Structure formats: C-alpha cells, structure tokens
C-alpha cells in the first residue's frame, strides 16, 4: 500500500481517526501484537497496534506510520486521572537520542529533533494500572501544531547545546528547559558515555517532550478553562524570564516597601509571617492562577518559592514541598511520581537578603534563582525515597529519613509541615495523606545558588 495516497487532506485523516475513539487496543489489534508479549514491553507496542491495526500499515514496513505528505506525525500516549479528577499525561514523550559530539555543530533546524515542528496527531488512551494494556480505552485524539511553540523549543535546544559546549553534559537536567527535555536514556543506572569537552562521563540522554508539556497539551484538548491565557507569540521563553520581568521594578526594596507599593497598605507594626508569599501572589499570581496568566505555566513543571538568605548568600532555612502521601511510594523509584517530579521540576526561587541582620519584613529583594536537579542529586534523592518506601513496607517510623536519622551526605529529608504537624510521625501510617513533607537541605540550596 502506498501510504502517501491513503489520506489526501488533513480533514480526511481526522474524519477517519474519529472512529478510533471508544475502542480498546485489543479491538484494533488485527495483527495480534499484544498477545503473548512481556507486559513490560507492551507500552512500546501500543503505537504499532494503532499503526497496523487501525491505519493498516504493514508491520515490517520500512516507513513509519507518519503522514508525511500532510506533515503530520502520529503519537500514541496515555494519561491518568488524578485523585481530584483532573487529568495528566502519564509520561514524557521520548524523541531521538542526543549525540553529544554532533550537537555542538548543529542548529535546531539541522538537528531535525522535532521534524521541523510537524503537526502531531496524538491518540490518547486512559492508563489504568489495574488493567492489561490490551484493555486500555482510547478516549480521544488531537491534532497539535508544534510550530506554535517553536521559539521555546529553539531556546530549550540552545540551553542543552550550551551545557554540552561548556563540558557539562553530565550536569544536564530536565528542569533546565521549558518544553524540550533531555531525559536519561540508559539501559542501566551505571551506563555512561563520553562528551566532547570534558573527561567526565555522562548518562546517555534523549530529547523528549516533557511530561508537563504533554499534560498542558492534553488539558488544552479537553478545554480546561484558561480565562486569560496568552496564546499569542510570547516574548518569554522561560518561567524565570516571566518572573524576573514582574519583579524588576522592586529589586533593592524591602518586603514592607514592596507590599505598600502594590497594595497601598503598611505593615510596620505587625509583619505577616508570609509577607514574601503575599508579594509573589500579588505580583506574579497564586499557583492556581498561573496557568491562566501565561501559557508557559500550563506546560511546565515549576514551583515559585520565596526564601530568606543571609548576607553571605547562604539560605536561612530549608525549602519544603507539598506533603507526601503513602501511595506515592507504591512504585519503584524509576517509575515513581517523585522521580519524574524532581527530574522535570524547575524551582524559581525569589531571594530576600538580610541587611545588617534584618528580620522578616525588612529583608531586601535581591535575586531570582533557578534550581534544577542533576543526576547526582537524583541518586541521593533515590536513597531518601527508598528509605521512606522501606519504612512504609515495614511500618517502622524509625526508618524515616529525617534530618537526625538520615544517611551521609543526605540532600533530601522529611519533616513535619506547618504548625499542625506535631503528631506527624505518630500518625504517619494512619492515613494516606501525611503531615510530612520533603525538605531540600540548606547545603544543597547553597551549592545550587553558587552554580
């Protein structure tokens, strides 16, 4: 069959594709690809099932089931339902391998990393860990124009290339970039490869469309309300640029001065404990509002944090995250929610510096830092994760990795969160949602600040 003749127009392709909705993979698996296969390999087969069973392309064809004449590429990927009913992409979408030696002479266009920003026809299925892959239900399809995000992809590509040129391929992190990730692509945890400008071996990596980016595309498709979403071409290519732009007029001012400027109220007598968050909520937006303010926030994993720092630049305190749930630790680290979270997340840290040991309210807005986590950080985080997993399995509080009960060079620990966390450890195993949160150590924060 000549696949270039199958669909003459985009409309014809989409009309045909509409008939896949409501089907399971076993219903379209005419070539029986999912029978007698190792379940761990079935994820990669789902795309082949759609190609051969639905679009009727030969299994052994040299051509991939992309619709080249229409400049459309086919992707089959899953999503999961969160506990609150919202949807998120199950995983990143891995593209081509990064060649550290070749990238130094490439441009974004010559790398063909996104096939010159083709339209992407996404077939969405609902992932259910209690079902076999053959029973996953295909619920939707979507044609997404990759070219609308091209400027951000180019910027991401240059960030990845820049680290390789600097001899820092081993320090690459998915959190470095907005949409285009550099995910690890190793057969084992010990796999390493050479890089051109350093003798330090680096993990093999591949370009990927990050999990948060795929989640953003998914939510666009199901029309989650984005009241004032700026979908026009943006001058901002990273969340850091957006935040820095909003804060620019206030650098060098104290917290009370900034809050008075933006609210007209003075807080000299009683300084709110959360004054820094009050400022960022006013100037940048609350977490739940940000996806409506700018498209970058809808397609990236970011956390905006406010942090007091000493005059020497050292953090005054640890950095906390959301409280953990016992069910977060059902999976092995490699497949866990938290591994993906720390791999992809970019921390945007708004720093307020002490001047002459000034207290809260009179610290000065001094900097915006970006923090991401490299492979060494993640190896340490894995130890923390596994220690918590072991504590849960054995129901032994004494195994929990606190600041006083951790391991050598621990970078990630847990601690009660908030003033109501006094019974956090006593009741740790009594409910899924705990009162305990991950904390990044001051040592790691300072290391990241220094670069």
Coordinates of C-alpha atoms in Angstrom, one line a residue:
X1 CA 0.0 0.0 0.0
X2 CA 1.3 3.5 -0.9
X3 CA 0.7 5.3 2.4
X4 CA 1.1 8.8 0.7
X5 CA -2.2 8.1 -1.1
X6 CA -4.2 7.0 1.9
X7 CA -5.1 10.5 3.1
X8 CA -5.2 13.4 0.7
X9 CA -6.2 16.0 3.2
X10 CA -6.0 16.7 6.9
X11 CA -9.8 16.7 7.2
X12 CA -9.9 13.2 5.6
X13 CA -7.3 11.9 8.1
X14 CA -9.2 13.4 11.1
X15 CA -12.5 12.1 10.0
X16 CA -11.0 8.6 9.7
X17 CA -9.3 8.9 13.1
X18 CA -12.5 9.9 14.8
X19 CA -13.6 6.2 14.6
X20 CA -10.8 5.1 16.9
X21 CA -12.5 6.8 19.9
X22 CA -14.2 4.3 22.3
X23 CA -12.1 1.3 21.2
X24 CA -9.7 -0.7 23.3
X25 CA -6.3 -1.8 21.9
X26 CA -7.4 -5.4 21.7
X27 CA -10.3 -4.4 19.5
X28 CA -8.0 -2.9 16.8
X29 CA -5.1 -5.4 17.3
X30 CA -5.7 -7.2 14.0
X31 CA -2.0 -8.4 13.8
X32 CA -2.2 -9.8 17.4
X33 CA 0.8 -7.8 18.5
X34 CA -0.2 -7.8 22.2
X35 CA -0.6 -11.5 22.5
X36 CA 2.0 -13.4 24.5
X37 CA 4.1 -10.3 24.9
X38 CA 6.1 -9.4 28.1
X39 CA 3.9 -6.8 29.8
X40 CA 6.9 -4.5 30.3
X41 CA 7.3 -4.3 26.6
X42 CA 3.7 -3.6 25.8
X43 CA 4.0 0.2 26.2
X44 CA 6.1 0.4 23.1
X45 CA 3.8 -1.8 21.1
X46 CA 0.7 0.3 21.5
X47 CA 1.8 2.7 18.8
X48 CA 2.5 -0.3 16.5
X49 CA -1.0 -1.6 17.2
X50 CA -2.6 1.7 16.1
X51 CA -0.3 1.8 13.0
X52 CA -1.0 -1.7 11.9
X53 CA -4.5 -2.4 13.2
X54 CA -6.2 0.9 12.7
X55 CA -4.3 2.7 9.9
X56 CA -3.4 -0.7 8.3
X57 CA 0.3 0.0 7.7
X58 CA 2.4 -3.2 7.3
X59 CA 4.2 -4.2 10.4
X60 CA 7.5 -4.7 8.7
X61 CA 7.3 -1.6 6.5
X62 CA 10.4 0.5 6.3
X63 CA 8.3 3.6 6.5
X64 CA 7.0 4.8 9.8
X65 CA 3.3 5.4 10.1
X66 CA 3.7 9.2 9.9
X67 CA 1.5 11.1 7.4
X68 CA 4.4 12.7 5.6
X69 CA 2.5 14.3 2.8
X70 CA 0.4 16.1 5.3
X71 CA 3.4 16.9 7.5
X72 CA 1.7 15.1 10.4
X73 CA 3.4 12.7 12.8
X74 CA 1.5 10.1 14.8
X75 CA 1.9 9.7 18.6
X76 CA 0.1 7.3 20.9
X77 CA 0.3 8.1 24.6
X78 CA -1.6 7.7 27.8
X79 CA -3.0 9.9 30.6
X80 CA -4.1 9.2 34.1
X81 CA -6.8 10.6 36.3
X82 CA -5.6 12.4 39.5
X83 CA -7.4 11.9 42.8
X84 CA -9.0 15.3 42.3
X85 CA -10.5 14.3 39.0
X86 CA -8.0 16.3 36.8
X87 CA -6.0 14.6 34.1
X88 CA -2.3 14.5 33.5
X89 CA -0.1 12.8 30.9
X90 CA 1.3 9.5 32.1
X91 CA 4.8 10.2 30.9
X92 CA 7.1 12.2 28.7
X93 CA 7.2 11.6 25.0
X94 CA 10.7 10.4 24.1
X95 CA 12.1 11.5 20.7
X96 CA 15.6 11.0 19.3
X97 CA 18.8 10.3 21.1
X98 CA 21.1 13.2 21.9
X99 CA 24.5 12.8 20.2
X100 CA 26.9 14.9 22.4
X101 CA 29.5 15.0 19.7
X102 CA 27.1 16.0 16.9
X103 CA 25.0 18.6 18.8
X104 CA 27.9 21.1 19.0
X105 CA 27.8 21.6 15.2
X106 CA 24.0 21.5 14.9
X107 CA 21.3 24.2 14.9
X108 CA 17.8 23.4 16.0
X109 CA 16.7 23.1 12.3
X110 CA 19.6 20.9 11.3
X111 CA 19.1 18.6 14.2
X112 CA 15.6 17.6 13.0
X113 CA 14.7 17.0 16.6
X114 CA 11.1 17.8 16.1
X115 CA 10.9 17.0 12.4
X116 CA 10.8 20.8 11.7
X117 CA 7.9 21.2 14.1
X118 CA 5.4 18.9 12.4
X119 CA 1.8 18.8 13.4
X120 CA 1.4 16.0 15.9
X121 CA -1.6 13.7 15.8
X122 CA -2.0 12.4 19.3
X123 CA -4.1 9.3 20.1
X124 CA -4.9 9.5 23.9
X125 CA -5.7 6.4 26.0
X126 CA -6.6 6.2 29.6
X127 CA -3.9 4.3 31.6
X128 CA -5.2 2.1 34.4
X129 CA -2.7 0.2 36.4
X130 CA -5.3 -2.4 37.2
X131 CA -5.8 -3.3 33.6
X132 CA -3.7 -5.1 30.9
X133 CA -2.5 -2.9 28.1
X134 CA -4.9 -4.6 25.6
X135 CA -7.8 -3.3 27.7
X136 CA -6.8 0.4 27.9
X137 CA -9.5 2.5 26.4
X138 CA -8.8 5.0 23.6
X139 CA -10.8 8.1 24.6
X140 CA -9.7 11.0 22.4
X141 CA -7.4 12.2 19.6
X142 CA -5.9 15.6 18.9
X143 CA -4.0 17.4 16.2
X144 CA -1.5 19.8 17.8
X145 CA 0.5 22.4 15.9
X146 CA 4.1 22.1 17.2
X147 CA 5.1 25.2 15.4
X148 CA 3.3 27.5 17.8
X149 CA 5.9 26.6 20.5
X150 CA 8.9 26.7 18.1
X151 CA 10.6 29.7 19.7
X152 CA 10.6 28.0 23.1
X153 CA 11.8 24.7 21.6
X154 CA 14.7 26.6 19.9
X155 CA 15.6 28.2 23.3
X156 CA 15.5 24.8 25.0
X157 CA 17.7 23.3 22.3
X158 CA 20.3 26.0 22.8
X159 CA 20.3 25.5 26.6
X160 CA 21.0 21.8 26.1
X161 CA 23.7 22.5 23.5
X162 CA 25.2 25.2 25.7
X163 CA 25.8 22.7 28.5
X164 CA 27.5 20.3 26.2
X165 CA 29.7 23.1 24.8
X166 CA 30.6 24.0 28.3
X167 CA 31.7 20.4 29.1
X168 CA 28.7 20.0 31.4
X169 CA 26.7 17.3 29.7
X170 CA 26.9 15.3 33.0
X171 CA 25.0 18.2 34.7
X172 CA 22.1 18.2 32.2
X173 CA 18.7 18.2 33.9
X174 CA 15.2 18.1 32.5
X175 CA 14.4 21.1 34.7
X176 CA 16.9 23.2 32.7
X177 CA 14.4 23.7 30.0
X178 CA 10.7 24.6 29.4
X179 CA 9.2 22.1 26.9
X180 CA 12.0 20.1 25.3
X181 CA 13.7 17.9 27.9
X182 CA 17.0 16.0 27.9
X183 CA 15.8 12.8 29.6
X184 CA 18.1 9.9 30.7
X185 CA 18.2 7.1 28.2
X186 CA 20.3 4.4 29.8
X187 CA 19.9 0.7 29.8
X188 CA 21.2 0.5 33.4
X189 CA 21.8 3.1 36.1
X190 CA 25.5 2.8 35.5
X191 CA 25.5 3.5 31.8
X192 CA 27.8 6.4 30.8
X193 CA 29.1 7.9 27.6
X194 CA 31.8 10.4 26.6
X195 CA 31.2 14.1 25.9
X196 CA 33.4 16.3 23.7
X197 CA 34.6 19.0 26.1
X198 CA 35.1 17.1 29.3
X199 CA 36.7 13.9 30.5
X200 CA 33.7 13.3 32.9
X201 CA 31.4 10.6 31.6
X202 CA 27.7 11.5 31.2
X203 CA 24.5 9.5 31.2
X204 CA 23.1 8.9 27.7
X205 CA 20.2 11.2 27.1
X206 CA 17.4 11.7 24.6
X207 CA 15.3 14.7 23.6
X208 CA 11.8 14.4 24.9
X209 CA 8.6 16.4 25.2
X210 CA 8.3 16.8 28.9
X211 CA 5.6 15.3 30.9
X212 CA 4.3 18.7 32.0
X213 CA 4.2 19.9 28.3
X214 CA 2.2 16.8 27.3
X215 CA -0.2 17.5 30.2
X216 CA -0.6 21.0 29.0
X217 CA -1.5 19.8 25.5
X218 CA -3.9 17.3 27.0
X219 CA -5.7 19.9 29.1
X220 CA -5.9 22.2 26.1
X221 CA -7.6 19.5 24.2
X222 CA -10.3 18.9 26.9
X223 CA -10.8 22.6 27.1
X224 CA -10.0 23.3 30.7
X225 CA -10.9 26.9 31.1
X226 CA -8.0 29.3 30.7
X227 CA -9.7 32.6 31.2
X228 CA -7.0 34.9 30.1
X229 CA -4.4 32.6 28.6
X230 CA -2.0 34.4 26.4
X231 CA -1.8 32.1 23.4
X232 CA -0.1 34.6 21.2
X233 CA 3.6 34.6 20.5
X234 CA 5.4 35.3 23.7
X235 CA 8.5 37.3 24.4
X236 CA 9.2 35.0 27.4
X237 CA 10.8 31.6 26.7
X238 CA 11.2 30.5 30.3
X239 CA 9.3 30.9 33.6
X240 CA 12.4 32.6 35.1
X241 CA 12.2 35.4 32.4
X242 CA 8.5 35.9 33.2
X243 CA 9.0 36.1 37.0
X244 CA 12.1 38.4 36.7
X245 CA 10.2 40.7 34.5
X246 CA 7.4 41.1 37.0
X247 CA 9.8 41.7 39.9
X248 CA 12.2 44.0 38.1
X249 CA 10.8 47.3 39.4
X250 CA 11.2 46.2 43.1
X251 CA 14.8 44.9 43.3
X252 CA 16.6 46.7 46.2
X253 CA 13.4 47.4 48.1
X254 CA 12.4 45.8 51.4
X255 CA 9.4 43.5 51.8
X256 CA 7.2 46.1 53.6
X257 CA 8.1 48.7 50.9
X258 CA 7.2 46.4 48.1
X259 CA 3.9 45.4 49.7
X260 CA 3.0 49.0 50.3
X261 CA 3.8 49.9 46.7
X262 CA 1.4 47.2 45.3
X263 CA -1.4 47.2 47.9
X264 CA -1.2 50.7 49.5
X265 CA -1.1 49.2 53.0
X266 CA 1.7 49.5 55.6
X267 CA 2.6 46.6 57.8
X268 CA 5.2 48.1 60.0
X269 CA 3.7 47.2 63.4
X270 CA 2.7 43.6 62.7
X271 CA 4.7 41.9 59.9
X272 CA 2.8 39.0 58.3
X273 CA 4.9 35.8 58.6
X274 CA 4.0 35.0 54.9
X275 CA 4.8 38.5 53.7
X276 CA 7.1 37.2 50.9
X277 CA 4.3 34.9 49.6
X278 CA 1.8 37.8 49.8
X279 CA 4.1 39.8 47.5
X280 CA 4.6 37.0 44.9
X281 CA 0.9 36.2 44.9
X282 CA 0.1 39.9 44.1
X283 CA 2.9 40.4 41.5
X284 CA 3.0 37.0 39.8
X285 CA -0.1 35.2 40.9
X286 CA -1.2 32.3 43.1
X287 CA -0.3 28.8 42.0
X288 CA -3.8 28.0 40.8
X289 CA -4.0 31.3 38.8
X290 CA -0.7 31.0 36.9
X291 CA -1.9 28.7 34.1
X292 CA -4.4 31.4 33.2
X293 CA -1.8 34.1 33.1
X294 CA 0.7 32.7 30.7
X295 CA 0.9 29.5 28.5
X296 CA 4.4 28.7 29.9
X297 CA 2.9 27.9 33.3
X298 CA 0.3 25.5 31.7
X299 CA 3.1 23.4 30.1
X300 CA 6.0 23.4 32.6
X301 CA 6.6 21.9 36.0
X302 CA 7.6 24.8 38.1
X303 CA 7.4 25.9 41.7
X304 CA 7.8 29.5 42.8
X305 CA 9.4 29.8 46.2
X306 CA 10.4 32.7 48.4
X307 CA 13.5 32.2 50.5
X308 CA 15.3 34.4 53.1
X309 CA 19.1 34.4 52.6
X310 CA 21.9 35.7 54.8
X311 CA 24.2 38.5 53.8
X312 CA 26.8 35.9 52.7
X313 CA 24.2 34.4 50.3
X314 CA 23.5 31.2 52.4
X315 CA 19.9 30.2 52.7
X316 CA 18.4 30.9 56.1
X317 CA 16.1 27.8 56.0
X318 CA 15.4 24.6 54.2
X319 CA 12.9 24.5 51.3
X320 CA 9.7 22.5 51.7
X321 CA 7.5 20.8 49.2
X322 CA 3.9 19.6 49.4
X323 CA 3.0 16.9 51.9
X324 CA 3.6 13.3 50.8
X325 CA 1.1 10.5 50.5
X326 CA 1.9 6.9 51.4
X327 CA 0.5 5.8 48.0
X328 CA 3.2 7.9 46.3
X329 CA 5.7 5.2 47.2
X330 CA 3.9 2.2 45.7
X331 CA 6.2 2.2 42.7
X332 CA 9.9 1.6 42.4
X333 CA 11.9 4.8 42.1
X334 CA 12.3 4.6 38.3
X335 CA 8.6 4.6 37.8
X336 CA 7.6 6.8 40.6
X337 CA 5.8 10.1 40.6
X338 CA 8.6 11.7 42.7
X339 CA 11.4 10.8 40.3
X340 CA 9.5 12.4 37.4
X341 CA 8.7 15.4 39.7
X342 CA 12.3 16.1 40.6
X343 CA 13.6 15.4 37.1
X344 CA 11.3 17.9 35.4
X345 CA 10.6 20.5 38.1
X346 CA 12.2 23.9 37.9
X347 CA 12.4 25.8 41.2
X348 CA 12.1 29.6 40.8
X349 CA 13.5 31.0 44.0
X350 CA 12.8 34.6 44.9
X351 CA 15.6 35.7 47.3
X352 CA 15.2 38.3 50.1
X353 CA 18.6 39.2 51.6
X354 CA 19.2 40.2 55.2
X355 CA 20.9 43.6 55.6
X356 CA 22.6 44.1 58.9
X357 CA 20.8 41.0 60.2
X358 CA 17.4 42.5 59.3
X359 CA 14.3 40.4 60.2
X360 CA 11.3 39.3 58.2
X361 CA 9.7 42.3 56.6
X362 CA 12.9 44.3 56.2
X363 CA 14.8 41.9 54.0
X364 CA 15.7 43.2 50.5
X365 CA 14.6 41.7 47.2
X366 CA 17.9 40.7 45.8
X367 CA 17.7 37.9 43.2
X368 CA 15.7 35.3 41.3
X369 CA 17.5 31.9 41.1
X370 CA 16.7 28.9 39.1
X371 CA 17.3 25.5 40.6
X372 CA 17.2 22.1 38.8
X373 CA 18.4 18.7 39.9
X374 CA 21.2 16.7 38.1
X375 CA 21.9 13.0 38.1
X376 CA 24.0 13.2 41.3
X377 CA 21.1 14.9 43.2
X378 CA 18.7 12.4 41.9
X379 CA 20.8 9.5 43.1
X380 CA 20.8 10.9 46.6
X381 CA 17.0 11.6 46.3
X382 CA 16.5 7.9 45.3
X383 CA 18.1 6.8 48.6
X384 CA 15.7 9.0 50.5
X385 CA 12.8 7.7 48.5
X386 CA 13.8 4.1 49.1
X387 CA 14.2 4.7 52.8
X388 CA 10.7 6.0 53.1
X389 CA 9.4 3.1 51.0
X390 CA 11.1 0.7 53.3
X391 CA 9.7 2.4 56.4
X392 CA 6.2 2.2 54.9
X393 CA 6.6 -1.5 54.0
X394 CA 7.8 -2.3 57.5
X395 CA 5.6 0.2 59.3
X396 CA 8.7 1.4 61.2
X397 CA 8.8 5.2 61.9
X398 CA 12.5 4.9 62.9
X399 CA 13.5 4.2 59.3
X400 CA 12.2 7.6 58.1
X401 CA 14.9 9.9 56.7
X402 CA 14.7 12.9 58.9
X403 CA 17.5 15.4 59.5
X404 CA 18.6 13.5 62.6
X405 CA 18.0 10.0 61.2
X406 CA 19.3 10.1 57.6
X407 CA 22.4 8.9 55.8
X408 CA 25.8 10.5 55.0
X409 CA 25.5 13.4 52.5
X410 CA 21.7 13.3 52.6
X411 CA 20.3 16.1 50.4
X412 CA 16.6 15.4 50.7
X413 CA 14.9 14.7 54.0
X414 CA 11.4 14.8 55.5
X415 CA 10.0 16.9 58.3
X416 CA 6.5 17.9 59.6
X417 CA 5.0 20.7 57.6
X418 CA 3.1 23.6 59.2
X419 CA 2.2 24.3 62.8
X420 CA -0.2 21.4 63.0
X421 CA 2.5 18.8 62.2
X422 CA 3.3 17.9 65.8
X423 CA 1.8 14.5 65.6
X424 CA 3.1 13.9 62.0
X425 CA 5.2 10.9 62.9
X426 CA 2.9 9.4 65.4
X427 CA 0.1 9.2 62.9
X428 CA 2.3 8.7 59.8
X429 CA 0.8 5.3 58.9
X430 CA -2.8 6.1 59.9
X431 CA -3.9 7.8 56.7
X432 CA -2.7 8.1 53.1
X433 CA -2.1 11.9 53.2
X434 CA 0.6 12.6 55.8
X435 CA 1.6 15.8 57.6
X436 CA 5.1 15.3 56.4
X437 CA 6.9 16.9 53.5
X438 CA 10.1 16.6 51.6
X439 CA 12.7 19.2 52.5
X440 CA 15.7 20.3 50.4
X441 CA 18.7 20.8 52.7
X442 CA 20.3 24.2 53.1
X443 CA 23.6 22.7 51.9
X444 CA 22.2 21.7 48.5
X445 CA 20.4 25.0 48.1
X446 CA 23.6 27.0 48.7
X447 CA 25.5 24.7 46.3
X448 CA 22.9 25.5 43.6
X449 CA 23.0 29.2 44.3
X450 CA 26.7 29.3 43.8
X451 CA 26.3 27.4 40.5

